[in-house]
Amino acid sequence: MKPVVYVTRTIPEVALTLLRQYCEVIYRDEMAPPSREELLKNVLNVDAIYCTLNEKIDREVVDASPRLKVVGTMSVGVDHIEVEYATSRGVYVVYTPGVLTETTADLAFALMLATARRVVEGDRMIREGKWKLAWAPTMMLGYDVHGKTLGIIGLGRIGVAVARRAKGFNMKVYYYDVNRRKDIEDELGVQYLELQNLLKISDFISIHVPLTPETRHLIGEKELRMMKPTAIVVNTSRGPVIDEKALVKALREGWIAGAGLDVFEMEPLPPDSPLVDLPNVVLTPHIGSASYDTRNMMAQYAAEGIIKVLKGEEPENLYNRDVVKIRPLHLVKMV
Ligand code: GLV
């Protein structure tokens, strides 16, 4: 009998084809994520769940799925999964690190440039028929990016990829991380700073930490007040890392100059969010990894991880390595 995998929503074909070679696939071919009710109902008789970051895989879901052996998420973030609980129940968690690094760093840089150089405001000005002066010495002035100081919060894979790009822009790069990265310091010439010092010194601040209880509201009112009035904050990690209320206040009252945001405390961002009315903010709808190539790679990587576990082999994209002690792989093997 083939293992059963529940795919929560429409995914790239490449992953579906792969899953169908080894599994019986319950495919929910819908762009929107399932309701909580639907999710709980559909996981009842499955061996694997293929999900995205929009489905909360908490203890209730794990408990609703007595046969569950593996959860594969098409994301590098796993904050939507109660990993510790899954581990305690012998449920493997696979994810998609590495394959989206460069694409996400590209977007962080795009947001940095777009916010500093007022690209979206300029576009709006033309579309709204407000471009009256062909060229004017003081029209739409913004901030240079090249040669400025970048503070990276979280020097993991994506933070490093942003640092590499910044070097090409001749930027001075500092970072803060709970782990000191001497290898990267030597290789790229980036310097470590305590968070407060980094906030005070940076022209641009780009956030690349995972969302954990420790990083929730890591950037709040106190931190925003430490930044330069000309600083621009970019967030492509998770919305709740920044206290959004405090950020709105900072942007309105000019404690900082602008923000480029791909992630929000609530997604989709409610249309009545005060962020929408601020001219010094560039907003994108959580598209950090959204290139054709990268989404195909992510989809495939998550599927490969699920299949490996079901074959009784340890996948390289296993997040909770401790799970092998709770349920060894030979006991999971189904294909
Ligand atoms: C996207 O936000 C991801 O975690 O992959």
mmCIF file of C-alpha atoms and ligand atoms in Angstrom:
data_model
loop_
_atom_site.group_PDB
_atom_site.id
_atom_site.type_symbol
_atom_site.label_atom_id
_atom_site.label_comp_id
_atom_site.label_asym_id
_atom_site.label_seq_id
_atom_site.Cartn_x
_atom_site.Cartn_y
_atom_site.Cartn_z
ATOM 1 C CA MET A 1 0.000 0.000 0.000
ATOM 2 C CA LYS A 2 1.292 3.434 -0.961
ATOM 3 C CA PRO A 3 1.667 6.087 1.734
ATOM 4 C CA VAL A 4 -0.906 8.868 1.626
ATOM 5 C CA VAL A 5 0.141 12.502 1.418
ATOM 6 C CA TYR A 6 -2.198 15.451 1.803
ATOM 7 C CA VAL A 7 -1.141 18.471 -0.248
ATOM 8 C CA THR A 8 -2.841 21.495 1.281
ATOM 9 C CA ARG A 9 -2.991 23.743 -1.822
ATOM 10 C CA THR A 10 -1.878 24.232 -5.418
ATOM 11 C CA ILE A 11 1.850 23.587 -5.831
ATOM 12 C CA PRO A 12 4.194 23.504 -8.844
ATOM 13 C CA GLU A 13 3.654 20.473 -11.072
ATOM 14 C CA VAL A 14 7.206 19.184 -10.624
ATOM 15 C CA ALA A 15 6.523 18.357 -6.968
ATOM 16 C CA LEU A 16 3.178 16.794 -7.631
ATOM 17 C CA THR A 17 4.610 14.486 -10.298
ATOM 18 C CA LEU A 18 7.324 13.398 -7.905
ATOM 19 C CA LEU A 19 4.944 12.746 -5.015
ATOM 20 C CA ARG A 20 2.627 10.725 -7.282
ATOM 21 C CA GLN A 21 5.446 8.313 -8.131
ATOM 22 C CA TYR A 22 5.614 7.121 -4.543
ATOM 23 C CA CYS A 23 2.422 8.172 -2.809
ATOM 24 C CA GLU A 24 -1.273 8.371 -3.082
ATOM 25 C CA VAL A 25 -1.844 12.108 -3.223
ATOM 26 C CA ILE A 26 -4.856 13.872 -1.790
ATOM 27 C CA TYR A 27 -4.468 17.083 -3.737
ATOM 28 C CA ARG A 28 -6.343 20.202 -2.713
ATOM 29 C CA ASP A 29 -5.822 22.133 -5.946
ATOM 30 C CA GLU A 30 -6.734 25.575 -4.600
ATOM 31 C CA MET A 31 -4.655 28.760 -4.439
ATOM 32 C CA ALA A 32 -6.006 29.707 -1.009
ATOM 33 C CA PRO A 33 -4.988 27.725 2.066
ATOM 34 C CA PRO A 34 -7.543 25.373 3.615
ATOM 35 C CA SER A 35 -9.687 26.481 6.516
ATOM 36 C CA ARG A 36 -8.702 25.136 9.888
ATOM 37 C CA GLU A 37 -11.690 22.809 9.830
ATOM 38 C CA GLU A 38 -10.811 21.433 6.419
ATOM 39 C CA LEU A 39 -7.204 20.939 7.427
ATOM 40 C CA LEU A 40 -8.138 19.024 10.568
ATOM 41 C CA LYS A 41 -10.554 16.830 8.627
ATOM 42 C CA ASN A 42 -8.139 16.027 5.805
ATOM 43 C CA VAL A 43 -5.166 14.953 7.881
ATOM 44 C CA LEU A 44 -7.048 12.130 9.573
ATOM 45 C CA ASN A 45 -5.763 9.215 7.476
ATOM 46 C CA VAL A 46 -2.518 10.463 6.020
ATOM 47 C CA ASP A 47 1.138 9.562 6.423
ATOM 48 C CA ALA A 48 2.434 12.920 5.259
ATOM 49 C CA ILE A 49 1.323 16.534 5.046
ATOM 50 C CA TYR A 50 2.737 18.783 2.332
ATOM 51 C CA CYS A 51 2.038 22.331 3.534
ATOM 52 C CA THR A 52 3.010 25.984 3.220
ATOM 53 C CA LEU A 53 3.715 28.613 5.840
ATOM 54 C CA ASN A 54 0.027 29.565 5.945
ATOM 55 C CA GLU A 55 -1.129 26.339 7.561
ATOM 56 C CA LYS A 56 -0.588 26.146 11.274
ATOM 57 C CA ILE A 57 0.672 22.669 12.036
ATOM 58 C CA ASP A 58 0.281 22.696 15.788
ATOM 59 C CA ARG A 59 -0.373 19.950 18.299
ATOM 60 C CA GLU A 60 -4.062 19.830 17.425
ATOM 61 C CA VAL A 61 -3.224 19.000 13.806
ATOM 62 C CA VAL A 62 -0.575 16.465 14.796
ATOM 63 C CA ASP A 63 -3.019 14.826 17.207
ATOM 64 C CA ALA A 64 -5.724 14.801 14.531
ATOM 65 C CA SER A 65 -3.438 12.709 12.340
ATOM 66 C CA PRO A 66 -2.588 9.470 14.151
ATOM 67 C CA ARG A 67 -0.700 7.979 11.158
ATOM 68 C CA LEU A 68 1.336 11.103 10.491
ATOM 69 C CA LYS A 69 5.041 10.503 9.922
ATOM 70 C CA VAL A 70 6.300 13.553 8.092
ATOM 71 C CA VAL A 71 5.391 17.185 7.485
ATOM 72 C CA GLY A 72 7.036 18.879 4.505
ATOM 73 C CA THR A 73 6.752 22.627 4.307
ATOM 74 C CA MET A 74 7.476 24.629 1.179
ATOM 75 C CA SER A 75 9.292 27.290 3.195
ATOM 76 C CA VAL A 76 12.533 27.927 5.001
ATOM 77 C CA GLY A 77 10.659 29.331 8.013
ATOM 78 C CA VAL A 78 9.104 26.751 10.325
ATOM 79 C CA ASP A 79 7.437 29.105 12.818
ATOM 80 C CA HIS A 80 4.020 27.811 11.695
ATOM 81 C CA ILE A 81 4.900 24.310 12.888
ATOM 82 C CA GLU A 82 5.000 23.234 16.529
ATOM 83 C CA VAL A 83 8.256 21.437 15.909
ATOM 84 C CA GLU A 84 8.960 20.335 19.450
ATOM 85 C CA TYR A 85 5.600 18.665 19.726
ATOM 86 C CA ALA A 86 5.914 17.051 16.301
ATOM 87 C CA THR A 87 9.308 15.702 17.337
ATOM 88 C CA SER A 88 7.916 14.285 20.566
ATOM 89 C CA ARG A 89 5.349 12.401 18.482
ATOM 90 C CA GLY A 90 7.989 11.050 16.112
ATOM 91 C CA VAL A 91 6.897 13.301 13.234
ATOM 92 C CA TYR A 92 9.662 14.329 10.843
ATOM 93 C CA VAL A 93 9.726 17.958 9.660
ATOM 94 C CA VAL A 94 11.371 18.764 6.332
ATOM 95 C CA TYR A 95 11.711 22.269 4.907
ATOM 96 C CA THR A 96 13.442 24.149 2.073
ATOM 97 C CA PRO A 97 16.634 25.868 3.248
ATOM 98 C CA GLY A 98 19.282 27.005 0.782
ATOM 99 C CA VAL A 99 17.285 26.992 -2.440
ATOM 100 C CA LEU A 100 15.617 30.365 -1.789
ATOM 101 C CA THR A 101 18.609 32.211 -0.331
ATOM 102 C CA GLU A 102 19.687 34.237 -3.359
ATOM 103 C CA THR A 103 16.168 35.028 -4.518
ATOM 104 C CA THR A 104 15.196 36.374 -1.104
ATOM 105 C CA ALA A 105 18.400 38.404 -0.891
ATOM 106 C CA ASP A 106 17.553 39.871 -4.311
ATOM 107 C CA LEU A 107 14.204 41.075 -2.957
ATOM 108 C CA ALA A 108 15.770 42.537 0.180
ATOM 109 C CA PHE A 109 18.079 44.524 -2.055
ATOM 110 C CA ALA A 110 15.241 45.513 -4.366
ATOM 111 C CA LEU A 111 13.309 46.873 -1.377
ATOM 112 C CA MET A 112 16.364 48.722 -0.129
ATOM 113 C CA LEU A 113 16.908 50.388 -3.508
ATOM 114 C CA ALA A 114 13.224 51.013 -4.179
ATOM 115 C CA THR A 115 12.662 52.641 -0.790
ATOM 116 C CA ALA A 116 15.832 54.732 -0.803
ATOM 117 C CA ARG A 117 15.379 55.925 -4.393
ATOM 118 C CA ARG A 118 11.578 56.339 -4.191
ATOM 119 C CA VAL A 119 10.983 54.059 -7.165
ATOM 120 C CA VAL A 120 7.374 53.236 -6.318
ATOM 121 C CA GLU A 121 6.495 56.818 -5.428
ATOM 122 C CA GLY A 122 7.900 57.919 -8.777
ATOM 123 C CA ASP A 123 5.875 55.300 -10.598
ATOM 124 C CA ARG A 124 2.736 56.451 -8.783
ATOM 125 C CA MET A 125 3.464 60.078 -9.595
ATOM 126 C CA ILE A 126 3.525 59.338 -13.319
ATOM 127 C CA ARG A 127 0.465 57.091 -13.305
ATOM 128 C CA GLU A 128 -1.523 59.674 -11.360
ATOM 129 C CA GLY A 129 -0.655 62.345 -13.917
ATOM 130 C CA LYS A 130 1.324 64.351 -11.361
ATOM 131 C CA TRP A 131 4.650 64.518 -13.197
ATOM 132 C CA LYS A 132 4.631 68.180 -14.257
ATOM 133 C CA LEU A 133 8.275 69.203 -14.097
ATOM 134 C CA ALA A 134 10.377 67.331 -16.635
ATOM 135 C CA TRP A 135 13.474 67.472 -14.448
ATOM 136 C CA ALA A 136 13.971 69.594 -11.395
ATOM 137 C CA PRO A 137 17.058 70.039 -9.231
ATOM 138 C CA THR A 138 15.272 69.109 -6.041
ATOM 139 C CA MET A 139 12.527 66.808 -7.291
ATOM 140 C CA MET A 140 12.069 63.378 -5.624
ATOM 141 C CA LEU A 141 15.368 63.293 -3.860
ATOM 142 C CA GLY A 142 16.196 60.095 -2.057
ATOM 143 C CA TYR A 143 19.137 58.427 -0.392
ATOM 144 C CA ASP A 144 22.192 56.820 -1.948
ATOM 145 C CA VAL A 145 22.650 53.151 -1.270
ATOM 146 C CA HIS A 146 26.187 52.720 -2.601
ATOM 147 C CA GLY A 147 28.910 53.541 -0.135
ATOM 148 C CA LYS A 148 26.518 53.637 2.853
ATOM 149 C CA THR A 149 26.437 51.555 6.011
ATOM 150 C CA LEU A 150 24.333 48.401 6.114
ATOM 151 C CA GLY A 151 23.408 46.667 9.363
ATOM 152 C CA ILE A 152 22.313 43.070 8.908
ATOM 153 C CA ILE A 153 20.330 41.516 11.722
ATOM 154 C CA GLY A 154 20.736 37.755 11.455
ATOM 155 C CA LEU A 155 23.761 36.571 9.484
ATOM 156 C CA GLY A 156 22.406 33.233 8.329
ATOM 157 C CA ARG A 157 22.299 32.123 4.704
ATOM 158 C CA ILE A 158 20.142 35.012 3.490
ATOM 159 C CA GLY A 159 21.943 37.610 5.618
ATOM 160 C CA VAL A 160 25.249 36.497 4.094
ATOM 161 C CA ALA A 161 23.798 36.693 0.567
ATOM 162 C CA VAL A 162 22.675 40.269 1.293
ATOM 163 C CA ALA A 163 26.144 41.101 2.644
ATOM 164 C CA ARG A 164 27.719 39.844 -0.601
ATOM 165 C CA ARG A 165 25.463 42.090 -2.648
ATOM 166 C CA ALA A 166 26.227 45.041 -0.371
ATOM 167 C CA LYS A 167 29.938 44.571 -0.969
ATOM 168 C CA GLY A 168 29.265 45.070 -4.689
ATOM 169 C CA PHE A 169 27.664 48.387 -3.757
ATOM 170 C CA ASN A 170 30.755 49.344 -1.811
ATOM 171 C CA MET A 171 28.790 49.414 1.436
ATOM 172 C CA LYS A 172 30.279 49.096 4.890
ATOM 173 C CA VAL A 173 28.594 46.046 6.373
ATOM 174 C CA TYR A 174 27.952 45.314 10.056
ATOM 175 C CA TYR A 175 25.936 42.487 11.498
ATOM 176 C CA TYR A 176 24.321 41.362 14.707
ATOM 177 C CA ASP A 177 23.550 37.718 15.356
ATOM 178 C CA VAL A 178 23.317 35.489 18.407
ATOM 179 C CA ASN A 179 26.113 33.495 16.778
ATOM 180 C CA ARG A 180 29.375 35.195 15.927
ATOM 181 C CA ARG A 181 30.345 34.296 12.312
ATOM 182 C CA LYS A 182 34.130 34.679 12.257
ATOM 183 C CA ASP A 183 34.354 32.767 8.958
ATOM 184 C CA ILE A 184 32.109 35.282 7.223
ATOM 185 C CA GLU A 185 33.787 38.229 8.961
ATOM 186 C CA ASP A 186 37.096 37.121 7.449
ATOM 187 C CA GLU A 187 35.724 36.174 4.054
ATOM 188 C CA LEU A 188 33.569 39.249 3.405
ATOM 189 C CA GLY A 189 35.084 41.835 5.708
ATOM 190 C CA VAL A 190 31.844 42.345 7.651
ATOM 191 C CA GLN A 191 32.041 43.399 11.283
ATOM 192 C CA TYR A 192 30.097 42.230 14.322
ATOM 193 C CA LEU A 193 28.294 44.801 16.494
ATOM 194 C CA GLU A 194 25.971 44.527 19.464
ATOM 195 C CA LEU A 195 22.406 45.213 18.326
ATOM 196 C CA GLN A 196 22.160 48.676 19.882
ATOM 197 C CA ASN A 197 25.385 49.837 18.254
ATOM 198 C CA LEU A 198 24.329 48.446 14.907
ATOM 199 C CA LEU A 199 21.018 50.301 15.120
ATOM 200 C CA LYS A 200 22.740 53.590 15.892
ATOM 201 C CA ILE A 201 25.314 53.400 13.125
ATOM 202 C CA SER A 202 23.398 51.961 10.136
ATOM 203 C CA ASP A 203 21.948 53.823 7.161
ATOM 204 C CA PHE A 204 20.122 50.645 6.143
ATOM 205 C CA ILE A 205 18.982 47.833 8.395
ATOM 206 C CA SER A 206 17.977 44.516 6.842
ATOM 207 C CA ILE A 207 16.378 41.794 8.950
ATOM 208 C CA HIS A 208 17.082 38.095 8.366
ATOM 209 C CA VAL A 209 16.267 36.246 11.580
ATOM 210 C CA PRO A 210 13.769 33.403 11.978
ATOM 211 C CA LEU A 211 10.669 34.134 14.039
ATOM 212 C CA THR A 212 11.090 32.646 17.523
ATOM 213 C CA PRO A 213 9.908 33.753 20.968
ATOM 214 C CA GLU A 214 13.267 35.582 21.260
ATOM 215 C CA THR A 215 12.963 37.485 17.985
ATOM 216 C CA ARG A 216 9.279 38.464 18.279
ATOM 217 C CA HIS A 217 9.245 42.299 18.431
ATOM 218 C CA LEU A 218 13.042 42.335 18.437
ATOM 219 C CA ILE A 219 12.622 45.737 16.802
ATOM 220 C CA GLY A 220 10.246 47.826 18.904
ATOM 221 C CA GLU A 221 9.861 51.441 19.898
ATOM 222 C CA LYS A 222 13.117 51.517 21.867
ATOM 223 C CA GLU A 223 15.116 50.098 18.966
ATOM 224 C CA LEU A 224 13.460 52.335 16.362
ATOM 225 C CA ARG A 225 14.269 55.400 18.435
ATOM 226 C CA MET A 226 17.945 54.450 18.362
ATOM 227 C CA MET A 227 18.105 54.517 14.564
ATOM 228 C CA LYS A 228 19.199 57.494 12.483
ATOM 229 C CA PRO A 229 16.405 59.767 11.219
ATOM 230 C CA THR A 230 17.702 58.919 7.741
ATOM 231 C CA ALA A 231 17.672 55.151 8.322
ATOM 232 C CA ILE A 232 15.726 52.737 6.127
ATOM 233 C CA VAL A 233 14.544 49.403 7.521
ATOM 234 C CA VAL A 234 13.982 46.396 5.289
ATOM 235 C CA ASN A 235 12.182 43.276 6.436
ATOM 236 C CA THR A 236 11.972 40.109 4.342
ATOM 237 C CA SER A 237 11.960 37.675 7.284
ATOM 238 C CA ARG A 238 8.767 37.539 9.340
ATOM 239 C CA GLY A 239 6.439 40.431 10.162
ATOM 240 C CA PRO A 240 6.269 39.962 13.940
ATOM 241 C CA VAL A 241 10.024 40.528 14.267
ATOM 242 C CA ILE A 242 9.083 44.223 14.079
ATOM 243 C CA ASP A 243 6.461 45.776 16.342
ATOM 244 C CA GLU A 244 4.353 47.148 13.491
ATOM 245 C CA LYS A 245 2.506 49.705 15.615
ATOM 246 C CA ALA A 246 5.807 51.174 16.747
ATOM 247 C CA LEU A 247 7.085 51.125 13.170
ATOM 248 C CA VAL A 248 4.087 53.120 11.937
ATOM 249 C CA LYS A 249 4.734 55.682 14.670
ATOM 250 C CA ALA A 250 8.425 55.849 13.759
ATOM 251 C CA LEU A 251 7.625 56.388 10.075
ATOM 252 C CA ARG A 252 4.927 58.974 10.755
ATOM 253 C CA GLU A 253 6.956 60.951 13.239
ATOM 254 C CA GLY A 254 10.209 60.789 11.297
ATOM 255 C CA TRP A 255 12.316 58.770 13.751
ATOM 256 C CA ILE A 256 13.423 56.909 10.617
ATOM 257 C CA ALA A 257 13.211 57.765 6.911
ATOM 258 C CA GLY A 258 11.509 54.737 5.417
ATOM 259 C CA ALA A 259 10.812 51.034 5.307
ATOM 260 C CA GLY A 260 10.699 48.312 2.670
ATOM 261 C CA LEU A 261 8.448 45.525 3.880
ATOM 262 C CA ASP A 262 7.678 42.120 2.399
ATOM 263 C CA VAL A 263 6.239 40.631 5.597
ATOM 264 C CA PHE A 264 3.688 41.825 8.131
ATOM 265 C CA GLU A 265 2.262 41.008 11.534
ATOM 266 C CA MET A 266 -0.964 40.032 9.801
ATOM 267 C CA GLU A 267 -0.961 38.581 6.280
ATOM 268 C CA PRO A 268 -2.525 39.471 3.989
ATOM 269 C CA LEU A 269 -1.952 43.030 5.217
ATOM 270 C CA PRO A 270 -5.392 44.499 5.971
ATOM 271 C CA PRO A 271 -6.190 47.195 3.378
ATOM 272 C CA ASP A 272 -6.908 49.652 6.187
ATOM 273 C CA SER A 273 -3.434 49.216 7.690
ATOM 274 C CA PRO A 274 -1.875 52.622 8.388
ATOM 275 C CA LEU A 275 1.211 51.416 6.466
ATOM 276 C CA VAL A 276 -0.778 51.709 3.246
ATOM 277 C CA ASP A 277 -1.110 55.491 3.660
ATOM 278 C CA LEU A 278 2.558 56.169 4.315
ATOM 279 C CA PRO A 279 4.477 57.464 1.284
ATOM 280 C CA ASN A 280 7.879 56.468 2.677
ATOM 281 C CA VAL A 281 7.103 52.752 2.689
ATOM 282 C CA VAL A 282 7.416 50.193 -0.093
ATOM 283 C CA LEU A 283 5.182 47.167 0.368
ATOM 284 C CA THR A 284 5.334 43.759 -1.302
ATOM 285 C CA PRO A 285 3.047 40.781 -0.565
ATOM 286 C CA HIS A 286 5.441 38.218 0.982
ATOM 287 C CA ILE A 287 7.187 37.413 -2.316
ATOM 288 C CA GLY A 288 10.763 37.003 -1.075
ATOM 289 C CA SER A 289 11.187 33.607 -2.726
ATOM 290 C CA ALA A 290 8.690 34.165 -5.524
ATOM 291 C CA SER A 291 10.666 33.572 -8.701
ATOM 292 C CA TYR A 292 9.658 30.836 -11.148
ATOM 293 C CA ASP A 293 12.896 28.923 -10.689
ATOM 294 C CA THR A 294 13.036 29.187 -6.913
ATOM 295 C CA ARG A 295 9.430 28.211 -6.293
ATOM 296 C CA ASN A 296 9.943 25.128 -8.479
ATOM 297 C CA MET A 297 13.070 24.226 -6.522
ATOM 298 C CA MET A 298 11.321 24.746 -3.177
ATOM 299 C CA ALA A 299 8.360 22.631 -4.243
ATOM 300 C CA GLN A 300 10.613 19.824 -5.402
ATOM 301 C CA TYR A 301 12.864 19.970 -2.336
ATOM 302 C CA ALA A 302 9.929 19.648 0.060
ATOM 303 C CA ALA A 303 8.574 16.699 -1.945
ATOM 304 C CA GLU A 304 11.984 15.005 -2.026
ATOM 305 C CA GLY A 305 12.280 15.390 1.742
ATOM 306 C CA ILE A 306 8.912 13.754 2.329
ATOM 307 C CA ILE A 307 9.719 10.874 -0.020
ATOM 308 C CA LYS A 308 13.129 10.287 1.569
ATOM 309 C CA VAL A 309 11.581 9.982 5.025
ATOM 310 C CA LEU A 310 8.948 7.598 3.685
ATOM 311 C CA LYS A 311 11.764 5.553 2.146
ATOM 312 C CA GLY A 312 13.408 5.339 5.551
ATOM 313 C CA GLU A 313 16.309 7.562 4.511
ATOM 314 C CA GLU A 314 17.447 10.738 6.277
ATOM 315 C CA PRO A 315 16.898 13.770 4.032
ATOM 316 C CA GLU A 316 19.420 16.612 4.051
ATOM 317 C CA ASN A 317 16.550 19.080 4.595
ATOM 318 C CA LEU A 318 15.392 17.466 7.835
ATOM 319 C CA TYR A 319 14.746 20.226 10.373
ATOM 320 C CA ASN A 320 14.234 18.229 13.571
ATOM 321 C CA ARG A 321 17.176 15.843 13.545
ATOM 322 C CA ASP A 322 16.380 14.685 17.086
ATOM 323 C CA VAL A 323 13.272 12.933 15.806
ATOM 324 C CA VAL A 324 15.357 9.931 14.725
ATOM 325 C CA LYS A 325 15.775 9.106 18.433
ATOM 326 C CA ILE A 326 12.010 9.098 18.961
ATOM 327 C CA ARG A 327 11.081 7.204 15.789
ATOM 328 C CA PRO A 328 14.045 5.704 13.927
ATOM 329 C CA LEU A 329 13.883 5.873 10.152
ATOM 330 C CA HIS A 330 13.564 2.132 9.629
ATOM 331 C CA LEU A 331 10.257 2.311 11.502
ATOM 332 C CA VAL A 332 9.003 5.013 9.150
ATOM 333 C CA LYS A 333 9.927 3.243 5.913
ATOM 334 C CA MET A 334 6.872 2.721 3.691
ATOM 335 C CA VAL A 335 8.206 2.792 0.117
HETATM 336 C C1 GLV B 1 9.083 32.246 3.260
HETATM 337 O O1 GLV B 1 8.790 33.160 3.946
HETATM 338 C C2 GLV B 1 9.758 31.070 3.723
HETATM 339 O O2 GLV B 1 9.866 30.868 4.940
HETATM 340 O O3 GLV B 1 10.195 30.277 2.882
#
